[in-house]
Short mmCIF file of N, CA and C in Angstrom, two decimals:
data_model
loop_
_atom_site.label_atom_id
_atom_site.label_comp_id
_atom_site.label_asym_id
_atom_site.label_seq_id
_atom_site.Cartn_x
_atom_site.Cartn_y
_atom_site.Cartn_z
N UNK A 1 9.98 -22.84 -9.75
CA UNK A 1 10.03 -23.26 -8.49
C UNK A 1 9.09 -23.08 -7.67
N UNK A 2 9.19 -24.88 -6.86
CA UNK A 2 7.86 -24.98 -5.90
C UNK A 2 8.31 -24.71 -5.12
N UNK A 3 7.65 -24.67 -3.52
CA UNK A 3 7.37 -23.73 -2.46
C UNK A 3 7.39 -24.81 -1.67
N UNK A 4 6.22 -26.28 -2.06
CA UNK A 4 6.07 -27.20 -1.56
C UNK A 4 7.56 -27.84 -0.64
N UNK A 5 6.95 -28.04 0.52
CA UNK A 5 7.73 -28.99 1.79
C UNK A 5 7.24 -28.32 3.41
N UNK A 6 8.16 -29.10 3.71
CA UNK A 6 8.23 -28.53 5.54
C UNK A 6 9.72 -27.85 5.53
N UNK A 7 9.51 -26.56 6.28
CA UNK A 7 10.41 -25.59 6.32
C UNK A 7 10.83 -25.61 8.12
N UNK A 8 11.42 -25.44 9.15
CA UNK A 8 11.85 -25.41 10.34
C UNK A 8 12.95 -24.15 10.43
N UNK A 9 11.79 -23.24 11.30
CA UNK A 9 12.46 -22.09 11.68
C UNK A 9 13.99 -22.34 12.18
N UNK A 10 15.14 -21.72 11.40
CA UNK A 10 16.27 -21.36 12.31
C UNK A 10 17.43 -20.13 13.22
N UNK A 11 16.33 -18.97 12.09
CA UNK A 11 16.70 -18.00 12.88
C UNK A 11 15.76 -16.88 12.67
N UNK A 12 15.96 -15.36 13.57
CA UNK A 12 15.11 -14.56 13.37
C UNK A 12 15.56 -13.17 14.37
N UNK A 13 15.60 -12.18 13.13
CA UNK A 13 15.83 -11.08 13.77
C UNK A 13 14.41 -10.26 14.55
N UNK A 14 14.69 -9.31 15.48
CA UNK A 14 13.53 -8.38 15.66
C UNK A 14 12.49 -9.15 15.92
N UNK A 15 12.06 -10.17 16.50
CA UNK A 15 11.21 -10.66 16.90
C UNK A 15 10.42 -10.06 18.10
N UNK A 16 10.96 -9.70 18.82
CA UNK A 16 10.24 -8.99 20.23
C UNK A 16 10.15 -8.21 19.66
N UNK A 17 10.52 -6.80 19.71
CA UNK A 17 10.14 -5.44 19.47
C UNK A 17 9.12 -5.32 18.27
N UNK A 18 8.88 -6.37 17.12
CA UNK A 18 8.00 -6.76 15.99
C UNK A 18 6.63 -7.08 16.18
N UNK A 19 7.00 -7.76 17.54
CA UNK A 19 5.17 -8.05 17.77
C UNK A 19 4.89 -7.79 18.55
N UNK A 20 5.55 -6.32 19.62
CA UNK A 20 4.96 -5.58 20.37
C UNK A 20 4.49 -4.37 19.74
N UNK A 21 5.26 -4.10 18.36
CA UNK A 21 4.37 -3.03 17.43
C UNK A 21 3.05 -3.73 17.33
N UNK A 22 2.82 -5.57 16.44
CA UNK A 22 1.72 -6.03 16.53
C UNK A 22 0.58 -5.82 17.40
N UNK A 23 1.46 -5.81 18.72
CA UNK A 23 -0.13 -5.50 19.71
C UNK A 23 0.05 -7.04 20.63
N UNK A 24 0.90 -7.80 20.39
CA UNK A 24 1.35 -9.42 21.16
C UNK A 24 1.34 -8.68 22.33
N UNK A 25 0.82 -9.57 23.87
CA UNK A 25 0.88 -9.36 25.37
C UNK A 25 2.40 -9.94 25.27
N UNK A 26 3.62 -9.20 25.96
CA UNK A 26 4.04 -9.73 27.30
C UNK A 26 4.28 -10.95 26.92
N UNK A 27 3.30 -12.09 27.35
CA UNK A 27 3.74 -13.05 27.75
C UNK A 27 3.41 -13.86 26.64
N UNK A 28 3.09 -13.63 25.54
CA UNK A 28 3.13 -14.70 24.33
C UNK A 28 4.19 -14.24 23.69
N UNK A 29 4.55 -12.89 23.47
CA UNK A 29 6.31 -12.85 23.11
C UNK A 29 7.22 -13.82 23.68
N UNK A 30 7.32 -13.69 24.56
CA UNK A 30 8.22 -14.34 25.54
C UNK A 30 8.12 -15.95 25.04
N UNK A 31 6.51 -16.30 25.02
CA UNK A 31 6.57 -17.60 24.65
C UNK A 31 6.85 -18.26 23.50
N UNK A 32 6.40 -17.37 22.80
CA UNK A 32 7.07 -17.67 21.08
C UNK A 32 8.25 -17.08 20.67
N UNK A 33 9.15 -16.45 21.29
CA UNK A 33 10.02 -16.06 20.50
C UNK A 33 11.54 -17.39 20.95
N UNK A 34 11.30 -18.47 21.57
CA UNK A 34 12.58 -19.30 21.98
C UNK A 34 12.22 -20.46 20.54
N UNK A 35 10.55 -20.49 20.51
CA UNK A 35 9.95 -21.75 19.56
C UNK A 35 10.42 -21.97 18.32
N UNK A 36 10.58 -23.12 18.12
CA UNK A 36 10.87 -23.31 16.50
C UNK A 36 9.94 -23.56 15.92
N UNK A 37 9.40 -22.52 15.22
CA UNK A 37 8.07 -23.07 14.19
C UNK A 37 8.45 -23.60 13.18
N UNK A 38 7.38 -24.52 12.68
CA UNK A 38 7.00 -25.14 11.98
C UNK A 38 6.56 -24.66 10.70
N UNK A 39 6.49 -24.63 9.29
CA UNK A 39 6.16 -24.15 8.54
C UNK A 39 5.61 -25.60 7.43
N UNK A 40 4.47 -25.59 7.11
CA UNK A 40 4.04 -26.77 6.03
C UNK A 40 3.52 -25.46 4.85
N UNK A 41 4.03 -25.93 3.58
CA UNK A 41 3.64 -24.85 2.19
C UNK A 41 3.04 -26.07 1.49
N UNK A 42 1.88 -25.90 0.69
CA UNK A 42 1.60 -26.40 -0.29
C UNK A 42 1.30 -26.23 -1.73
N UNK A 43 1.82 -25.63 -2.68
CA UNK A 43 1.76 -24.84 -3.96
C UNK A 43 0.96 -25.88 -4.78
N UNK A 44 -0.17 -25.42 -5.47
CA UNK A 44 -0.44 -26.48 -6.42
C UNK A 44 -1.09 -25.11 -7.82
N UNK A 45 0.03 -24.98 -8.69
CA UNK A 45 0.23 -23.76 -9.49
C UNK A 45 0.11 -22.48 -9.15
N UNK A 46 -1.08 -21.57 -9.14
CA UNK A 46 -1.03 -20.43 -8.44
C UNK A 46 -1.79 -20.49 -6.96
N UNK A 47 -2.50 -21.55 -6.70
CA UNK A 47 -2.72 -21.70 -5.31
C UNK A 47 -1.89 -22.10 -4.41
N UNK A 48 -1.71 -21.88 -3.36
CA UNK A 48 -1.09 -21.97 -1.39
C UNK A 48 -2.14 -22.18 -0.40
N UNK A 49 -1.53 -23.46 0.02
CA UNK A 49 -1.52 -23.50 1.17
C UNK A 49 -0.88 -23.53 1.92
N UNK A 50 -0.96 -22.30 3.08
CA UNK A 50 -0.09 -22.29 4.24
C UNK A 50 -0.12 -22.85 5.67
N UNK A 51 0.35 -23.44 6.46
CA UNK A 51 0.40 -24.28 7.59
C UNK A 51 1.79 -23.58 8.38
N UNK A 52 1.51 -23.03 9.57
CA UNK A 52 2.49 -22.93 10.42
C UNK A 52 2.00 -22.91 11.82
N UNK A 53 2.90 -23.93 12.41
CA UNK A 53 3.00 -24.54 13.76
C UNK A 53 3.72 -23.72 14.52
N UNK A 54 3.75 -23.39 15.85
CA UNK A 54 4.23 -22.97 16.88
C UNK A 54 3.89 -23.08 18.04
N UNK A 55 4.73 -23.78 18.64
CA UNK A 55 4.14 -24.82 19.86
C UNK A 55 2.59 -25.26 19.83
N UNK A 56 1.52 -24.71 20.05
CA UNK A 56 0.69 -25.38 20.52
C UNK A 56 -0.02 -24.34 19.53
N UNK A 57 0.05 -22.95 18.84
CA UNK A 57 -0.75 -22.45 18.03
C UNK A 57 -0.64 -22.91 16.65
N UNK A 58 -1.64 -22.58 15.82
CA UNK A 58 -1.65 -23.17 14.65
C UNK A 58 -2.17 -22.00 13.85
N UNK A 59 -1.52 -21.38 12.84
CA UNK A 59 -1.77 -20.47 11.96
C UNK A 59 -2.26 -20.91 10.61
N UNK A 60 -2.90 -21.30 9.93
CA UNK A 60 -3.53 -21.76 8.31
C UNK A 60 -4.24 -20.66 7.57
N UNK A 61 -3.25 -20.84 6.60
CA UNK A 61 -3.68 -19.87 5.44
C UNK A 61 -3.67 -20.17 3.93
N UNK A 62 -4.44 -19.72 3.42
CA UNK A 62 -4.96 -20.02 2.12
C UNK A 62 -5.19 -19.18 0.59
N UNK A 63 -4.40 -19.15 -0.33
CA UNK A 63 -4.21 -18.10 -0.85
C UNK A 63 -4.37 -18.61 -2.54
N UNK A 64 -4.44 -17.94 -3.65
CA UNK A 64 -4.35 -17.73 -5.16
C UNK A 64 -3.55 -16.38 -4.96
N UNK A 65 -2.36 -16.85 -6.10
CA UNK A 65 -1.52 -15.43 -6.39
C UNK A 65 -2.82 -14.99 -7.29
N UNK A 66 -2.72 -13.39 -6.99
CA UNK A 66 -3.75 -12.38 -7.66
C UNK A 66 -4.72 -11.88 -7.16
N UNK A 67 -5.22 -13.03 -5.89
CA UNK A 67 -6.26 -12.88 -5.96
C UNK A 67 -6.54 -12.21 -4.30
N UNK A 68 -7.52 -11.59 -4.38
CA UNK A 68 -7.95 -10.94 -2.78
C UNK A 68 -8.14 -12.56 -1.89
N UNK A 69 -7.96 -12.40 -0.89
CA UNK A 69 -8.13 -12.89 0.37
C UNK A 69 -8.14 -12.69 1.08
N UNK A 70 -8.74 -13.57 2.35
CA UNK A 70 -8.65 -13.24 3.70
C UNK A 70 -7.66 -13.94 4.57
N UNK A 71 -6.59 -13.02 5.27
CA UNK A 71 -5.11 -14.06 5.97
C UNK A 71 -5.76 -13.62 7.03
N UNK A 72 -4.63 -14.44 8.15
CA UNK A 72 -4.59 -14.01 9.45
C UNK A 72 -3.43 -13.74 9.63
N UNK A 73 -3.78 -13.08 10.22
CA UNK A 73 -2.33 -12.02 11.10
C UNK A 73 -1.34 -13.16 11.88
N UNK A 74 0.03 -12.33 12.45
CA UNK A 74 0.63 -13.16 13.90
C UNK A 74 -0.45 -13.04 14.76
N UNK A 75 -0.45 -12.14 14.95
CA UNK A 75 -1.92 -11.59 16.35
C UNK A 75 -2.98 -12.48 16.31
N UNK A 76 -3.20 -13.26 15.09
CA UNK A 76 -4.70 -13.58 15.29
C UNK A 76 -5.67 -12.66 14.15
N UNK A 77 -5.55 -11.62 14.20
CA UNK A 77 -6.54 -10.87 13.23
C UNK A 77 -6.38 -11.25 12.22
N UNK A 78 -7.58 -11.00 11.06
CA UNK A 78 -7.49 -11.21 9.89
C UNK A 78 -7.35 -10.16 9.05
N UNK A 79 -7.03 -10.14 7.69
CA UNK A 79 -7.27 -8.54 7.15
C UNK A 79 -7.25 -9.32 5.29
N UNK A 80 -7.72 -8.76 4.83
CA UNK A 80 -7.89 -8.93 3.07
C UNK A 80 -6.43 -8.23 2.52
N UNK A 81 -6.10 -9.79 1.78
CA UNK A 81 -4.77 -9.40 1.06
C UNK A 81 -4.52 -9.71 -0.26
N UNK A 82 -3.73 -9.12 -1.12
CA UNK A 82 -3.68 -9.75 -2.70
C UNK A 82 -1.83 -10.33 -2.54
N UNK A 83 -1.74 -11.62 -2.72
CA UNK A 83 -0.41 -11.87 -2.75
C UNK A 83 0.03 -11.81 -4.17
N UNK A 84 0.99 -11.30 -4.26
CA UNK A 84 1.74 -11.84 -6.04
C UNK A 84 2.89 -12.22 -5.76
N UNK A 85 3.60 -12.69 -7.32
CA UNK A 85 4.51 -13.67 -6.96
C UNK A 85 5.70 -12.79 -8.32
N UNK A 86 6.92 -12.35 -7.43
CA UNK A 86 7.70 -11.99 -8.20
C UNK A 86 8.86 -12.92 -8.57
N UNK A 87 8.62 -12.89 -10.26
CA UNK A 87 9.89 -13.90 -10.66
C UNK A 87 9.29 -15.52 -10.14
N UNK A 88 10.02 -16.40 -10.26
CA UNK A 88 9.26 -17.85 -9.66
C UNK A 88 9.77 -18.21 -8.54
N UNK A 89 10.54 -17.28 -7.42
CA UNK A 89 10.48 -17.29 -6.15
C UNK A 89 10.21 -16.41 -5.03
N UNK A 90 9.72 -15.81 -5.05
CA UNK A 90 9.57 -14.38 -4.38
C UNK A 90 7.80 -14.40 -4.41
N UNK A 91 7.28 -14.51 -2.75
CA UNK A 91 5.94 -14.15 -2.88
C UNK A 91 5.83 -12.69 -2.27
N UNK A 92 5.07 -11.67 -2.14
CA UNK A 92 5.33 -10.09 -2.41
C UNK A 92 3.77 -10.17 -1.76
N UNK A 93 3.43 -9.14 -0.54
CA UNK A 93 1.76 -9.11 -0.17
C UNK A 93 1.92 -7.77 0.82
N UNK A 94 0.84 -6.66 0.65
CA UNK A 94 0.96 -6.11 1.80
C UNK A 94 -0.48 -5.73 2.46
N UNK A 95 -0.26 -5.72 3.78
CA UNK A 95 -1.45 -5.81 4.65
C UNK A 95 -1.44 -5.10 5.80
N UNK A 96 -2.61 -4.04 6.02
CA UNK A 96 -2.94 -3.37 7.08
C UNK A 96 -1.11 -2.62 7.58
N UNK A 97 -0.32 -2.02 6.49
CA UNK A 97 0.29 -1.35 6.64
C UNK A 97 1.76 -2.14 6.73
N UNK A 98 1.31 -3.84 6.38
CA UNK A 98 2.85 -4.36 6.89
C UNK A 98 3.23 -4.66 5.42
N UNK A 99 4.24 -4.83 5.16
CA UNK A 99 4.74 -5.44 3.73
C UNK A 99 5.32 -6.88 4.03
N UNK A 100 5.06 -7.85 3.33
CA UNK A 100 5.50 -8.89 3.89
C UNK A 100 6.14 -10.04 2.38
N UNK A 101 7.35 -10.86 2.25
CA UNK A 101 8.18 -10.77 1.45
C UNK A 101 8.67 -12.45 1.88
N UNK A 102 8.34 -13.37 1.30
CA UNK A 102 8.80 -14.34 1.30
C UNK A 102 9.41 -15.32 0.22
N UNK A 103 10.96 -15.32 0.25
CA UNK A 103 12.06 -15.74 -0.77
C UNK A 103 12.49 -17.03 -1.01
N UNK A 104 12.30 -17.88 -1.60
CA UNK A 104 12.96 -19.10 -1.65
C UNK A 104 14.07 -19.13 -2.51
N UNK A 105 14.91 -19.82 -1.84
CA UNK A 105 16.12 -19.56 -2.61
C UNK A 105 17.15 -21.21 -2.13
N UNK A 106 17.03 -22.23 -2.94
CA UNK A 106 17.07 -24.01 -2.73
C UNK A 106 16.28 -24.50 -1.57
N UNK A 107 16.78 -24.57 -0.79
CA UNK A 107 16.34 -25.45 0.56
C UNK A 107 16.15 -24.40 2.02
N UNK A 108 16.58 -23.21 1.36
CA UNK A 108 16.11 -22.20 2.48
C UNK A 108 14.72 -21.25 2.28
N UNK A 109 14.38 -20.78 3.45
CA UNK A 109 12.97 -19.47 3.00
C UNK A 109 13.49 -18.58 4.07
N UNK A 110 13.38 -17.07 2.84
CA UNK A 110 13.88 -16.03 4.49
C UNK A 110 12.95 -15.60 4.20
N UNK A 111 11.56 -15.09 5.40
CA UNK A 111 10.52 -14.18 4.98
C UNK A 111 10.63 -12.87 6.18
N UNK A 112 10.73 -12.44 5.28
CA UNK A 112 11.05 -10.55 5.59
C UNK A 112 9.67 -9.90 5.99
N UNK A 113 9.16 -8.93 7.06
CA UNK A 113 7.95 -8.68 7.27
C UNK A 113 8.74 -7.06 7.50
N UNK A 114 8.10 -6.13 7.11
CA UNK A 114 8.55 -4.51 7.62
C UNK A 114 7.47 -4.05 7.97
N UNK A 115 7.47 -2.95 9.34
CA UNK A 115 5.66 -2.56 9.63
C UNK A 115 6.52 -0.85 9.95
N UNK A 116 6.31 -0.08 9.42
CA UNK A 116 7.09 1.39 9.53
C UNK A 116 8.32 1.19 9.66
N UNK A 117 9.10 1.29 10.48
CA UNK A 117 10.57 1.40 10.40
C UNK A 117 11.17 0.05 11.25
N UNK A 118 9.97 -0.99 11.79
CA UNK A 118 10.56 -2.10 11.68
C UNK A 118 11.22 -2.99 11.30
N UNK A 119 11.35 -4.17 11.14
CA UNK A 119 11.88 -5.07 10.20
C UNK A 119 11.74 -6.56 10.89
N UNK A 120 10.98 -8.10 10.54
CA UNK A 120 11.20 -8.84 11.39
C UNK A 120 11.42 -9.59 9.91
N UNK A 121 12.85 -10.42 10.64
CA UNK A 121 13.33 -11.19 9.33
C UNK A 121 13.59 -12.82 9.87
N UNK A 122 13.24 -13.61 9.11
CA UNK A 122 12.89 -15.14 9.78
C UNK A 122 13.69 -16.11 8.30
N UNK A 123 14.47 -17.32 8.98
CA UNK A 123 15.27 -18.06 8.06
C UNK A 123 14.49 -19.50 8.41
N UNK A 124 14.38 -19.87 7.44
CA UNK A 124 13.85 -21.44 7.81
C UNK A 124 14.32 -22.31 6.47
N UNK A 125 14.74 -23.60 7.12
CA UNK A 125 15.68 -24.30 6.25
C UNK A 125 14.63 -25.54 5.82
N UNK A 126 14.49 -26.12 4.92
CA UNK A 126 13.54 -27.02 4.71
C UNK A 126 14.22 -28.95 5.39
N UNK A 127 13.24 -29.80 5.89
CA UNK A 127 13.14 -30.62 6.83
C UNK A 127 12.95 -31.91 6.29
#
């Protein structure tokens, strides 16, 4: 199953408390909470390029499954991580105490990030 495509954010749960826990300033959280981000994913075998555009902010990450890489987090920090694939539709990674799971089901991507006892769940649909 290929992740390649463009996806628009449909819904999210726990955005504000999760962003506060990451250390984002309140004004950035308030600006970002109602924006519909667009994620563009290009998959070439085990190589991925992911571009997330939220308003004027663009977050770009590239990685190869199973290889260490440096990824930019939602708060702008960079951290080293290894992304693993479970089955053919789930990307899993641990980074700076945060677990990220991205699961593709048909035209829907569910991205769940867990930090301590906080979980941010974002659902996006292919456009």
